[in-house]
Coordinates of C-alpha atoms in Angstrom, one line a residue:
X1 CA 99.8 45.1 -24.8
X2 CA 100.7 47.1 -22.1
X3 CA 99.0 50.1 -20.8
X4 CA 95.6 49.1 -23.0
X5 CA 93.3 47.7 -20.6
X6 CA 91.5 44.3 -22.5
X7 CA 88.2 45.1 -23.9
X8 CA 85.1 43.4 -22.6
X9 CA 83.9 40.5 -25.0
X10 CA 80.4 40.1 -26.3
X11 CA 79.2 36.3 -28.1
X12 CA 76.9 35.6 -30.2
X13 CA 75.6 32.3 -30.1
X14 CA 72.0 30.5 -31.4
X15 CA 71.3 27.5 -33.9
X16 CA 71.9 28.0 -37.5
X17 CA 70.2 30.5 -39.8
X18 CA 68.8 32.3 -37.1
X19 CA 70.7 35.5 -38.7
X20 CA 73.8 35.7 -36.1
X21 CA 75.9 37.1 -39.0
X22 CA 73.8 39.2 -40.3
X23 CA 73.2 40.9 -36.6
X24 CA 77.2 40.6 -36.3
X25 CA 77.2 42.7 -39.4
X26 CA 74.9 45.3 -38.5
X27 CA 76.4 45.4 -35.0
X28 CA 79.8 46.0 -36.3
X29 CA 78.8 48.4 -39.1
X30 CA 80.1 46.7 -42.5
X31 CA 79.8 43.2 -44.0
X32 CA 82.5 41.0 -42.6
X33 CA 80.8 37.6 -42.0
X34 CA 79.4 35.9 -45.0
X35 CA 75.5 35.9 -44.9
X36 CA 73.2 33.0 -47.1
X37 CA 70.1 31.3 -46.8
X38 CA 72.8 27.9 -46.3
X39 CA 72.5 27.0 -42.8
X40 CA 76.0 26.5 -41.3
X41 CA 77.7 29.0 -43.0
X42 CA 79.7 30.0 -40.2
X43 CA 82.5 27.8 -39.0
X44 CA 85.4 29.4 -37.2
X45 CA 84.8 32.5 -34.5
X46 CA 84.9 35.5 -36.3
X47 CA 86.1 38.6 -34.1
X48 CA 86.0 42.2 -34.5
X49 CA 86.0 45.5 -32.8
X50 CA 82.8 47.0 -32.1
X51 CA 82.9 50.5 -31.0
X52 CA 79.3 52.1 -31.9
X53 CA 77.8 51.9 -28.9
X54 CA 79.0 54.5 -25.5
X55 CA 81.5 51.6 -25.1
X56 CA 83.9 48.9 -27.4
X57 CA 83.9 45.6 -26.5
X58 CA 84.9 42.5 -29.0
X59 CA 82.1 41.0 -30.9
X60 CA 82.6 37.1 -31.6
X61 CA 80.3 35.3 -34.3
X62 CA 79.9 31.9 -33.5
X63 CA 78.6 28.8 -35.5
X64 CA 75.2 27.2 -35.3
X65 CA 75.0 25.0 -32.6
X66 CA 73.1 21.5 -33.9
X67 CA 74.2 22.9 -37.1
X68 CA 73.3 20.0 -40.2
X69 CA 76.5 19.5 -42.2
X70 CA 79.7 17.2 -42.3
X71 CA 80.0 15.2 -39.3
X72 CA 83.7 16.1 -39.0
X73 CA 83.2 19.7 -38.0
X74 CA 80.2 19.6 -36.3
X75 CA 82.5 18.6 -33.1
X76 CA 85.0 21.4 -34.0
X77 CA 82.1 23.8 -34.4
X78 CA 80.6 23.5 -31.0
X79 CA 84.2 23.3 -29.5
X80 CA 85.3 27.2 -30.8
X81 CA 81.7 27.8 -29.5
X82 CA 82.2 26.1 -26.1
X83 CA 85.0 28.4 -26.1
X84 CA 83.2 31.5 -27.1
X85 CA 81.0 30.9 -23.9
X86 CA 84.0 30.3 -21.6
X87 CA 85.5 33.7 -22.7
X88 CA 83.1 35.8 -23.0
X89 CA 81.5 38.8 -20.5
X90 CA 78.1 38.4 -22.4
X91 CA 75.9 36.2 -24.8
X92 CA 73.5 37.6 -27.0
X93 CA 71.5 34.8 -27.8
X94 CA 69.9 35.2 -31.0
X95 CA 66.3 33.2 -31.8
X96 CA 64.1 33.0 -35.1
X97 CA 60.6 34.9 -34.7
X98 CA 59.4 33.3 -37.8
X99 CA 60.5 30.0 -36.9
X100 CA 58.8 30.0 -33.6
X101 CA 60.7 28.1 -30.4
X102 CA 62.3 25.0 -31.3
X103 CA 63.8 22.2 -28.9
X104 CA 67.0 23.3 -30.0
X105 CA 66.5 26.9 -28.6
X106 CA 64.7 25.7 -25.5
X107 CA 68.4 23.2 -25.3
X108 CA 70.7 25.8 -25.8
X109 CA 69.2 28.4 -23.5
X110 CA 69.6 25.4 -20.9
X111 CA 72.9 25.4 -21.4
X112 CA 73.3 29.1 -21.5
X113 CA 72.1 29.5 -18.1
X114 CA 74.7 27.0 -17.2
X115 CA 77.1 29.4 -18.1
X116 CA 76.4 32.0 -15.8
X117 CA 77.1 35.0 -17.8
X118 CA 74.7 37.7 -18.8
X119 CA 72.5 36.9 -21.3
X120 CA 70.2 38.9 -23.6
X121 CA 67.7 37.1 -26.0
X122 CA 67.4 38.5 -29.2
X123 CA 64.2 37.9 -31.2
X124 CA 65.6 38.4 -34.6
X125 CA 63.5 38.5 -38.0
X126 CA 61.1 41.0 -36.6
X127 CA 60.8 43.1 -39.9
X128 CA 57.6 45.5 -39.1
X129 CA 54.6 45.8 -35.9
X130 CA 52.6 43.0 -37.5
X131 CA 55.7 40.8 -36.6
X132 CA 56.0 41.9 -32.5
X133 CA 53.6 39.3 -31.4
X134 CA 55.8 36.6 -32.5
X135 CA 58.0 37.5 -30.0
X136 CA 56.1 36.8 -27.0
X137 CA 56.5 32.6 -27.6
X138 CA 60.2 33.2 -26.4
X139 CA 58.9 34.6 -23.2
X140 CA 58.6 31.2 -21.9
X141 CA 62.5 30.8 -21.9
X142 CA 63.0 32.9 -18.9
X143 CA 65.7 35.3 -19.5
X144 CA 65.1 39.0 -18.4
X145 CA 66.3 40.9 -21.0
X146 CA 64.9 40.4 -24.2
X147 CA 64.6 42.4 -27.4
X148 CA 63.2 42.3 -30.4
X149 CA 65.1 43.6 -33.5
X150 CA 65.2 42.9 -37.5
X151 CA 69.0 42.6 -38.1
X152 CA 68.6 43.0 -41.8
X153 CA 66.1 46.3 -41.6
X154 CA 67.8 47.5 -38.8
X155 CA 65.2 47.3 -36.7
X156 CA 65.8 47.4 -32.4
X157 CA 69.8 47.6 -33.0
X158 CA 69.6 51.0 -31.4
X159 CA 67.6 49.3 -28.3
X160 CA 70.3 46.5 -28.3
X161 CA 73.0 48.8 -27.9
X162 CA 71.4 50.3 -25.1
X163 CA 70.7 47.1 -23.0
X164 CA 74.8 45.9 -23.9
X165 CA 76.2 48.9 -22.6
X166 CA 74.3 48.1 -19.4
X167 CA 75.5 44.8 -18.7
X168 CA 78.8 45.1 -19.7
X169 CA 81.2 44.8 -17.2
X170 CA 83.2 47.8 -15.5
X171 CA 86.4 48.6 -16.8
X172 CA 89.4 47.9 -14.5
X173 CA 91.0 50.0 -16.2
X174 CA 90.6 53.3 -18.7
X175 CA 91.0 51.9 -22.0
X176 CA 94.2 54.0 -23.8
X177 CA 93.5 55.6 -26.4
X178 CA 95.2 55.2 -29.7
X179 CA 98.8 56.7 -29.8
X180 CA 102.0 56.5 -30.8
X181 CA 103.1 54.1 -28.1
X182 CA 99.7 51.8 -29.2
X183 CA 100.5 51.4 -32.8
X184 CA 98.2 48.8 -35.0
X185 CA 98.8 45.2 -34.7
X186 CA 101.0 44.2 -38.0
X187 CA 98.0 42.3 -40.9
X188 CA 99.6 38.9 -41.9
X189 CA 96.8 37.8 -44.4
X190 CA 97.5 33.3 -44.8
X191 CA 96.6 33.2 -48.2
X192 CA 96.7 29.5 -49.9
X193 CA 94.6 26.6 -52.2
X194 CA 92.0 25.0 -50.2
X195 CA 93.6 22.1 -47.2
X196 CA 97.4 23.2 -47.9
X197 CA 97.4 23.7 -43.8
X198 CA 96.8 27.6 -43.4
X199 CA 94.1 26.9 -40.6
X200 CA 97.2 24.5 -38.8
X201 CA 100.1 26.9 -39.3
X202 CA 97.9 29.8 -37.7
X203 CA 97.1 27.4 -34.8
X204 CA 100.7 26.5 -34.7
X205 CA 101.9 29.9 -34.4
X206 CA 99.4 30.5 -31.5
X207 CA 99.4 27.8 -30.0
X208 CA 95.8 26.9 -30.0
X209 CA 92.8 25.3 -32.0
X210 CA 92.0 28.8 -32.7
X211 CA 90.9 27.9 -36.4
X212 CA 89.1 24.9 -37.4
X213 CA 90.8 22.6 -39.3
X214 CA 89.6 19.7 -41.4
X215 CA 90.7 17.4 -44.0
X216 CA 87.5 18.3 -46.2
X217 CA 88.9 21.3 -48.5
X218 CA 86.9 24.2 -48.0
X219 CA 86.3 24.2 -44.0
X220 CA 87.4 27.5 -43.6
X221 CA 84.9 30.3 -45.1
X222 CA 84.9 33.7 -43.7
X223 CA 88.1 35.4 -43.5
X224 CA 89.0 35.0 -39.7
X225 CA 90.9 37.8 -37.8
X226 CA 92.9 36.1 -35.0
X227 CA 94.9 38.4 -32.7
X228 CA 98.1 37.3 -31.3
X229 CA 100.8 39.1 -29.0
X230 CA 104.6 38.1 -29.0
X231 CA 107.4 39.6 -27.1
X232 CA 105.0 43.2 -26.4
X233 CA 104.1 42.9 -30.4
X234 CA 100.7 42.9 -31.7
X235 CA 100.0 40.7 -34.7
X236 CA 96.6 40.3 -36.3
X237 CA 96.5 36.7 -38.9
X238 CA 93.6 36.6 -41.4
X239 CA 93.1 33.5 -41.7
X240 CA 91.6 33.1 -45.4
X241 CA 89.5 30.6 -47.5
X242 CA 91.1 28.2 -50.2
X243 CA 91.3 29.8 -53.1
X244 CA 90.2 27.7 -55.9
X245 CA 89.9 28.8 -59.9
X246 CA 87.0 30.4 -60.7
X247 CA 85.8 27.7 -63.3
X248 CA 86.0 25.2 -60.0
X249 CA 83.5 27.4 -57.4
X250 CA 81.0 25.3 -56.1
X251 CA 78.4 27.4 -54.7
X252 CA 78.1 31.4 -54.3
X253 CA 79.4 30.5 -50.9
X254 CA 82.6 29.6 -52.1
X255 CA 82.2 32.6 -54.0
X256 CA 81.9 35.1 -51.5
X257 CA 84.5 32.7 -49.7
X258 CA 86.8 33.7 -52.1
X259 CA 86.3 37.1 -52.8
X260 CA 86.7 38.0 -49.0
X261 CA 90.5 36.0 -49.3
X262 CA 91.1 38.4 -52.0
X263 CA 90.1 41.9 -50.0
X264 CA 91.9 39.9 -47.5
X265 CA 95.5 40.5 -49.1
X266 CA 94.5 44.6 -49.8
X267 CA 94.3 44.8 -46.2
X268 CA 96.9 42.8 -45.3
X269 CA 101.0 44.3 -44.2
X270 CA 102.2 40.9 -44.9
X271 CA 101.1 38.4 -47.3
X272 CA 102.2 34.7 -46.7
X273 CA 101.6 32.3 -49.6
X274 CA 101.3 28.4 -48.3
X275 CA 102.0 25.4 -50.7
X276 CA 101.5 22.0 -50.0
X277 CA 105.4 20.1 -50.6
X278 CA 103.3 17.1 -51.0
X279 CA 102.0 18.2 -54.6
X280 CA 104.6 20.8 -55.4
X281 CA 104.1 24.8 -56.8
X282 CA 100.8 24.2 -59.3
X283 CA 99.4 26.6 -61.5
X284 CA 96.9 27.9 -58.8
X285 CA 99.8 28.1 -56.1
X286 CA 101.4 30.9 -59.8
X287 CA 97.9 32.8 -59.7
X288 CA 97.6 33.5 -56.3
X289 CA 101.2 34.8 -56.2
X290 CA 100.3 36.5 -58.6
X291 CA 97.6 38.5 -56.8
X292 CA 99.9 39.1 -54.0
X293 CA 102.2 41.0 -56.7
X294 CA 99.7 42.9 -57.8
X295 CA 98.7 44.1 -54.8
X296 CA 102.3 45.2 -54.0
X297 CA 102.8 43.5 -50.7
X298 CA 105.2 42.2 -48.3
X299 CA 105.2 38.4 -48.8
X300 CA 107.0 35.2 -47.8
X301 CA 106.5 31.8 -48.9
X302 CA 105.6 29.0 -46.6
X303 CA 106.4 25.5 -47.8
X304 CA 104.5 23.3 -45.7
X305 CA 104.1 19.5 -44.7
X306 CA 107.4 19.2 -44.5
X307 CA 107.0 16.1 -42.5
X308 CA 105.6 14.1 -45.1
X309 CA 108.6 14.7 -47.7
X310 CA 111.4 15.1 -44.8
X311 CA 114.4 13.1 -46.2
X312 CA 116.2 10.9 -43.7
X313 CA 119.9 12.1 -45.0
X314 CA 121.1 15.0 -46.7
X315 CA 117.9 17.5 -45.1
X316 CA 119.8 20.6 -45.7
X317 CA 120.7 19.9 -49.1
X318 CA 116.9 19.0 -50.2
X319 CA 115.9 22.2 -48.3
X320 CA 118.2 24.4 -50.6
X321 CA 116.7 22.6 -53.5
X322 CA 113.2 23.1 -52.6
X323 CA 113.7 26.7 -51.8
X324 CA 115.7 27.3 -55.2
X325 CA 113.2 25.2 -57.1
X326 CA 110.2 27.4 -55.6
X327 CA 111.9 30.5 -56.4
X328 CA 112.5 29.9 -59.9
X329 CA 108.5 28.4 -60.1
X330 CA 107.3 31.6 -58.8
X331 CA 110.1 33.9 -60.3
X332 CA 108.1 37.1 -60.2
X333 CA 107.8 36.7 -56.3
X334 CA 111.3 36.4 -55.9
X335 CA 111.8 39.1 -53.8
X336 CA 110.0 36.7 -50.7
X337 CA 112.2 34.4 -48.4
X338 CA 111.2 30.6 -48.2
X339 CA 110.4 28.5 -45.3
X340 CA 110.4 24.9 -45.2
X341 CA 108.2 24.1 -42.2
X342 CA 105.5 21.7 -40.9
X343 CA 102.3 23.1 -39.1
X344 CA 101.3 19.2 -37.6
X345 CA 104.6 19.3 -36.1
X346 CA 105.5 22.8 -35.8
X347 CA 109.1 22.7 -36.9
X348 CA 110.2 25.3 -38.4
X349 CA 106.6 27.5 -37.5
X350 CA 109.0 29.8 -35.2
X351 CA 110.9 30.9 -37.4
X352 CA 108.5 32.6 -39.0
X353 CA 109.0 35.7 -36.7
X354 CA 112.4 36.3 -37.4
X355 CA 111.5 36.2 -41.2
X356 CA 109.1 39.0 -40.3
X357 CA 111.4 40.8 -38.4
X358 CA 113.9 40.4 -41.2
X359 CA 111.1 42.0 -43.4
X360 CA 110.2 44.7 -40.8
X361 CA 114.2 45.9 -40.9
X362 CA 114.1 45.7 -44.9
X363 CA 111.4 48.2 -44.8
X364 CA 113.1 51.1 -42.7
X365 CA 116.1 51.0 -45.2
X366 CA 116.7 53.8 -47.0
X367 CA 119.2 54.3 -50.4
X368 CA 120.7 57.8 -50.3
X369 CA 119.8 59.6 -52.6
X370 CA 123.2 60.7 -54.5
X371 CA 123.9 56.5 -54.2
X372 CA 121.0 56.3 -55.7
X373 CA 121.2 58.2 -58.9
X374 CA 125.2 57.1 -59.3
X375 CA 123.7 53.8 -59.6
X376 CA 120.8 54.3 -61.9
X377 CA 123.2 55.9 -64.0
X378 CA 125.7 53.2 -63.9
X379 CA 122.6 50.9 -64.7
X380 CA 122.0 52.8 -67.7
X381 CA 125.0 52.9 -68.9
X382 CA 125.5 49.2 -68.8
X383 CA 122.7 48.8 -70.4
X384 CA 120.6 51.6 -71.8
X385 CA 116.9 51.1 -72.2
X386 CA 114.9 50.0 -75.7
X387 CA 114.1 52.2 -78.3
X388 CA 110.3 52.6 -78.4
X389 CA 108.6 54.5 -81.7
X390 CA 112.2 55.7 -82.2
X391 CA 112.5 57.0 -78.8
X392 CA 114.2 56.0 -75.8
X393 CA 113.6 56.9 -72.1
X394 CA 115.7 59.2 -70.3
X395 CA 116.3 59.6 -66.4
X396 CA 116.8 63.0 -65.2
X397 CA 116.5 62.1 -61.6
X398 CA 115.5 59.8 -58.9
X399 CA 114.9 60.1 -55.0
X400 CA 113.2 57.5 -52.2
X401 CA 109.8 58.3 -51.3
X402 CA 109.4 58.6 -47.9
X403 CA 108.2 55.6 -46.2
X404 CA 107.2 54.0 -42.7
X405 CA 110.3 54.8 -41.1
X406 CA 109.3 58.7 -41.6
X407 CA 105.7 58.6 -40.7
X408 CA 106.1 55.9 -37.5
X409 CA 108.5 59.4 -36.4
X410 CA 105.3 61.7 -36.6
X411 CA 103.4 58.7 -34.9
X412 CA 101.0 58.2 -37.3
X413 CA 101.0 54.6 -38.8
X414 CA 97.8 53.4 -39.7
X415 CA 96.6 50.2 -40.6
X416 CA 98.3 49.1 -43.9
X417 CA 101.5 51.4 -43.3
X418 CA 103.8 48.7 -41.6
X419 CA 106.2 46.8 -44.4
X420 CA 105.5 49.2 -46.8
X421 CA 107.8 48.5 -50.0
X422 CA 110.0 51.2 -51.1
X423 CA 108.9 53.6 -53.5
X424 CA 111.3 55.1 -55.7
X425 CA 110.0 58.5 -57.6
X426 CA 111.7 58.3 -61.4
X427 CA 111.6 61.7 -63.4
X428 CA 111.7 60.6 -66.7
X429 CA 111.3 62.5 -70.0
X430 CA 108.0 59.9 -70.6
X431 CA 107.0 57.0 -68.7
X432 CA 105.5 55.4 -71.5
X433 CA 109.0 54.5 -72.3
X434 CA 109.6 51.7 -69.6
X435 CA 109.1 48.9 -70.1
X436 CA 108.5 46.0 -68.2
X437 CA 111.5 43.8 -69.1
X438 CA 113.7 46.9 -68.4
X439 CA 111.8 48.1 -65.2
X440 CA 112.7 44.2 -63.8
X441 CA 116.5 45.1 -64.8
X442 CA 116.4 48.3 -62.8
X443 CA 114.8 47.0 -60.0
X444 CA 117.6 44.4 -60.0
X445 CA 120.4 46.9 -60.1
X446 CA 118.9 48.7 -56.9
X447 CA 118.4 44.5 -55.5
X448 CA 122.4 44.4 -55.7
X449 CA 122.9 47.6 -53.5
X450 CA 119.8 46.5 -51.1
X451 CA 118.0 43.7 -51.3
X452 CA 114.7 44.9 -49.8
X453 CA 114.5 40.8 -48.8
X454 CA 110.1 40.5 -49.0
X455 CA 109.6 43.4 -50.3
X456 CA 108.3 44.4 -54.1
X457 CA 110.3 48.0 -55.2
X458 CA 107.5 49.9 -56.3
X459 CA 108.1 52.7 -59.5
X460 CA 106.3 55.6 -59.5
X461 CA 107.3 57.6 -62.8
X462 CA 106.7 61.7 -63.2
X463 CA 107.1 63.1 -66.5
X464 CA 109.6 65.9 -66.6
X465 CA 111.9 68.1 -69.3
X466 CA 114.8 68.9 -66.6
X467 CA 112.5 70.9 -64.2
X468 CA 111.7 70.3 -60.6
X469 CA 108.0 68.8 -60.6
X470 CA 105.2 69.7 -58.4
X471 CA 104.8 66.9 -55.8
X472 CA 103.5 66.8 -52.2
X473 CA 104.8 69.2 -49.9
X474 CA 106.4 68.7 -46.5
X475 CA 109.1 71.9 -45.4
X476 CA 112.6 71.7 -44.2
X477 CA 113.5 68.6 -45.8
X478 CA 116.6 69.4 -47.2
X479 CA 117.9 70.6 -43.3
X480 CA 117.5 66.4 -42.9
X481 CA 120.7 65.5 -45.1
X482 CA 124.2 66.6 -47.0
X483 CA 122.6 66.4 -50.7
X484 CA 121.4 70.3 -51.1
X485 CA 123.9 70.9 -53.9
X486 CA 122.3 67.9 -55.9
X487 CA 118.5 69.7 -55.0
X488 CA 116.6 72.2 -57.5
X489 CA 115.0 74.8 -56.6
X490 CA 112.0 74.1 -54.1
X491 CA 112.4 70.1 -54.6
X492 CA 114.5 68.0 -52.1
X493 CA 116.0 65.0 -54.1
X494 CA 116.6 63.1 -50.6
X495 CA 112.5 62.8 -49.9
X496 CA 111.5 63.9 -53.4
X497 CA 108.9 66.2 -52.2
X498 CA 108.3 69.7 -52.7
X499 CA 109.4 72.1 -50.5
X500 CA 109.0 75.7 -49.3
X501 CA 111.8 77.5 -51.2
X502 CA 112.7 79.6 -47.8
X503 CA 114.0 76.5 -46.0
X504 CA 115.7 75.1 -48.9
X505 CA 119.3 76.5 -47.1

């Protein structure tokens, strides 16, 4: 982006089960790689921010090199580590202690050297003194600047740090610090089953064999951050591993595999569900929908391989029919818009910006507050709610919460605050009255006057007899808008926050 100088990036490389994860873990500060006893865990480059020593650079973990496992990836794996090398501004090459040198390590630092890049060797797996004589075997290897350090005790990291911020190169420029004109990069989390083509639409989107992709379900298995810049925007894609029912899970990899795809959609602004057109919307395809919902994100649905089903006549007609037939499938993610692309051939792939952009603009809407309560009244009146225990809910009020649009003002959007649905504070005489079939109803009515297109409406119901509740504060608000006559005493209707009663004018 413009005005942020790039950081400096820092690999690390060795031969499987050496514990490269584990020190990309520690290095980093919190568990983002999967670490097991498995060798070859690791598969695609797995990127994130380090900023613990004096200086941030980006931290790549890389696959094993002569990593055991299916033939098929074993190419792709050293390819995204070939890569790795040719990027990089430095290699921590990480060795077994209790393994002792092995052709393979005396190979790869070969190879290393070919590179030409600064290179430290870590001796990892050096848990206590007893083990620091293991260490001198690796001398024979040549390199300068070694250290010896126990990534799972914690053991030399501090020592490591010290020797990276050495050979790191100098800064062309000072790196900007965050503000409002270097907002987060928006989260799209590419949630699917395993092999429906979320590794191919990511590299489609990019335009590069960023993530590895394989016919063999299950290639991908850490959750893969993959930043991306279009037209001065920053955009980070999580890439995310199949996710299968639990009954079906393999291994505790795929376990972990999975659970990471889960945290995956928390984090994520934008949630985009792939299905395979070749096998339709399956039950699976419902449940992870379904956690998408419940998480209360943006989504959009991708329908992909649209190449193998393309029709030679009457394309537009099967596309309507494929999008209405997907809505009604996953009716309770209605609210998301449906593309009908191909990631193979990348028709269609584009237009997934302007969906997002079509989201983004959903998101700053606002209903007016007086509109607002007209038409909840007019959608009770049409249809008033159930009785429940021989009581029925009232509405006394209901405002907007303030959203993105009001905090990206005050420049301070964080991670997680683009897209964010609209929130719509009910005061009701007892929220244990709504239920769900009617909450669907009102969330239609306020779907006619805006459709909020990806976008869940969110409820967020405050018991009240008639009086102005206590809610967050912010001053002045009712200075912002025409409404005061509708306001109460020190609450603002329009933000539905509480307000000092002096500036309520």
């Amino acid at each position: 982006m413009k005005g942020r100088a790039k950081l400096p990036n820092v690999a690390i490389i060795g031969r499987p089960n050496v514990g490269k994860s584990a020190l990309f873990n520690r290095l980093i500060g919190r568990k983002i790689a999967i670490v097991h006893d498995q060798p070859g865990i690791t598969r695609d480059r797995i990127v994130a921010i380090c900023s613990r020593g004096e200086r941030p650079f980006t931290l790549w973990d890389t696959g094993g090199i002569f990593g055991a496992g299916e033939k098929d990836l074993t190419a792709q794996v050293r390819r995204t580590v070939e890569d790795a090398l040719h990027e990089s501004d430095l290699l921590l090459f990480v060795v077994d202690a209790k393994d002792g040198l092995s052709p393979n390590d005396q190979d790869l630092a070969r190879r290393l050297r070919k590179s030409r890049k600064p290179i430290v060797l870590v001796v990892n797996k050096i848990d206590n003194d007893k083990h620091e004589s293991l260490a001198a075997e690796f001398d024979s290897l040549g390199f300068e600047k070694i250290v010896s350090i126990s990534a799972e005790h914690n053991r030399g990291i501090s020592e490591l740090f010290g020797i990276v911020d050495q050979l790191l190169p100098s800064p062309a420029e000072s790196i900007a610090q965050p503000s409002t004109l270097n907002p987060p990069p928006v989260a799209i989390a590419i949630i699917g089953r395993p092999n429906v083509g979320k590794s191919s639409l990511i590299n489609a989107v990019v335009q590069s064999e960023r993530a590895i992709v394989s016919e063999l379900p299950g290639t991908t298995r850490d959750s893969v951050d993959i930043s991306y810049e279009r037209d001065d925007r920053q955009f980070l894609f999580i890439d995310t591993a199949g996710i299968r029912r639990r009954g079906k899970l393999s291994s505790s990899v795929e376990v972990f595999s999975v659970m990471r795809a889960e945290r995956s959609i928390r984090r994520a602004d934008l949630c985009v569900l792939i299905v395979d057109l070749t096998s339709g919307v399956t039950a699976q395809d419902k449940r992870i929908a379904g956690l998408i919902q419940e998480a209360g994100k943006a989504a959009l649905v991708v329908l992909n391989k649209w190449d193998l089903v393309k029709p030679k006549r009457g394309e537009r007609q099967a596309i309507r029919e494929l999008a209405d037939e997907t809505r009604e499938r996953i009716f309770f993610l209605d609210y998301a818009p449906v593309l009908i692309a191909s990631a193979r051939t990348g028709e269609n792939v584009d237009r997934l910006f302007g969906l997002i952009g079509k989201i983004e603009r959903a998101s700053a809407t606002r209903i007016g507050t007086g509109v607002l309560n007209r038409l909840m009244r007019a959608a009770f009146a049409a249809s008033p709610p159930p009785m429940v225990k021989a009581r029925r809910l009232k509405l006394f009020y209901a405002a907007q919460a303030a959203g993105t649009q009001d905090r990206s003002a005050k420049g301070r959007i964080r991670r997680g605050e683009h897209l964010q649905p609209p929130e719509f504070v009910l005061f009701v005489n007892d929220p244990r009255l709504l239920s769900q079939s009617y909450a669907r109803y009102l969330k239609a009515r306020i779907r006619d006057a805006q459709p909020y297109v990806g976008l869940p409406i969110i409820f967020n119901l405050t018991p009240s007899h008639g009086d102005a509740p206590k809610i967050i504060a912010i001053s002045g608000a009712c200075r912002e808008h025409s409404l005061i006559e509708h306001c109460r005493p020190n609450l603002c209707l329009k933000t539905a926050y509480e307000i000092d009663a002096g500036n309520h004018s």
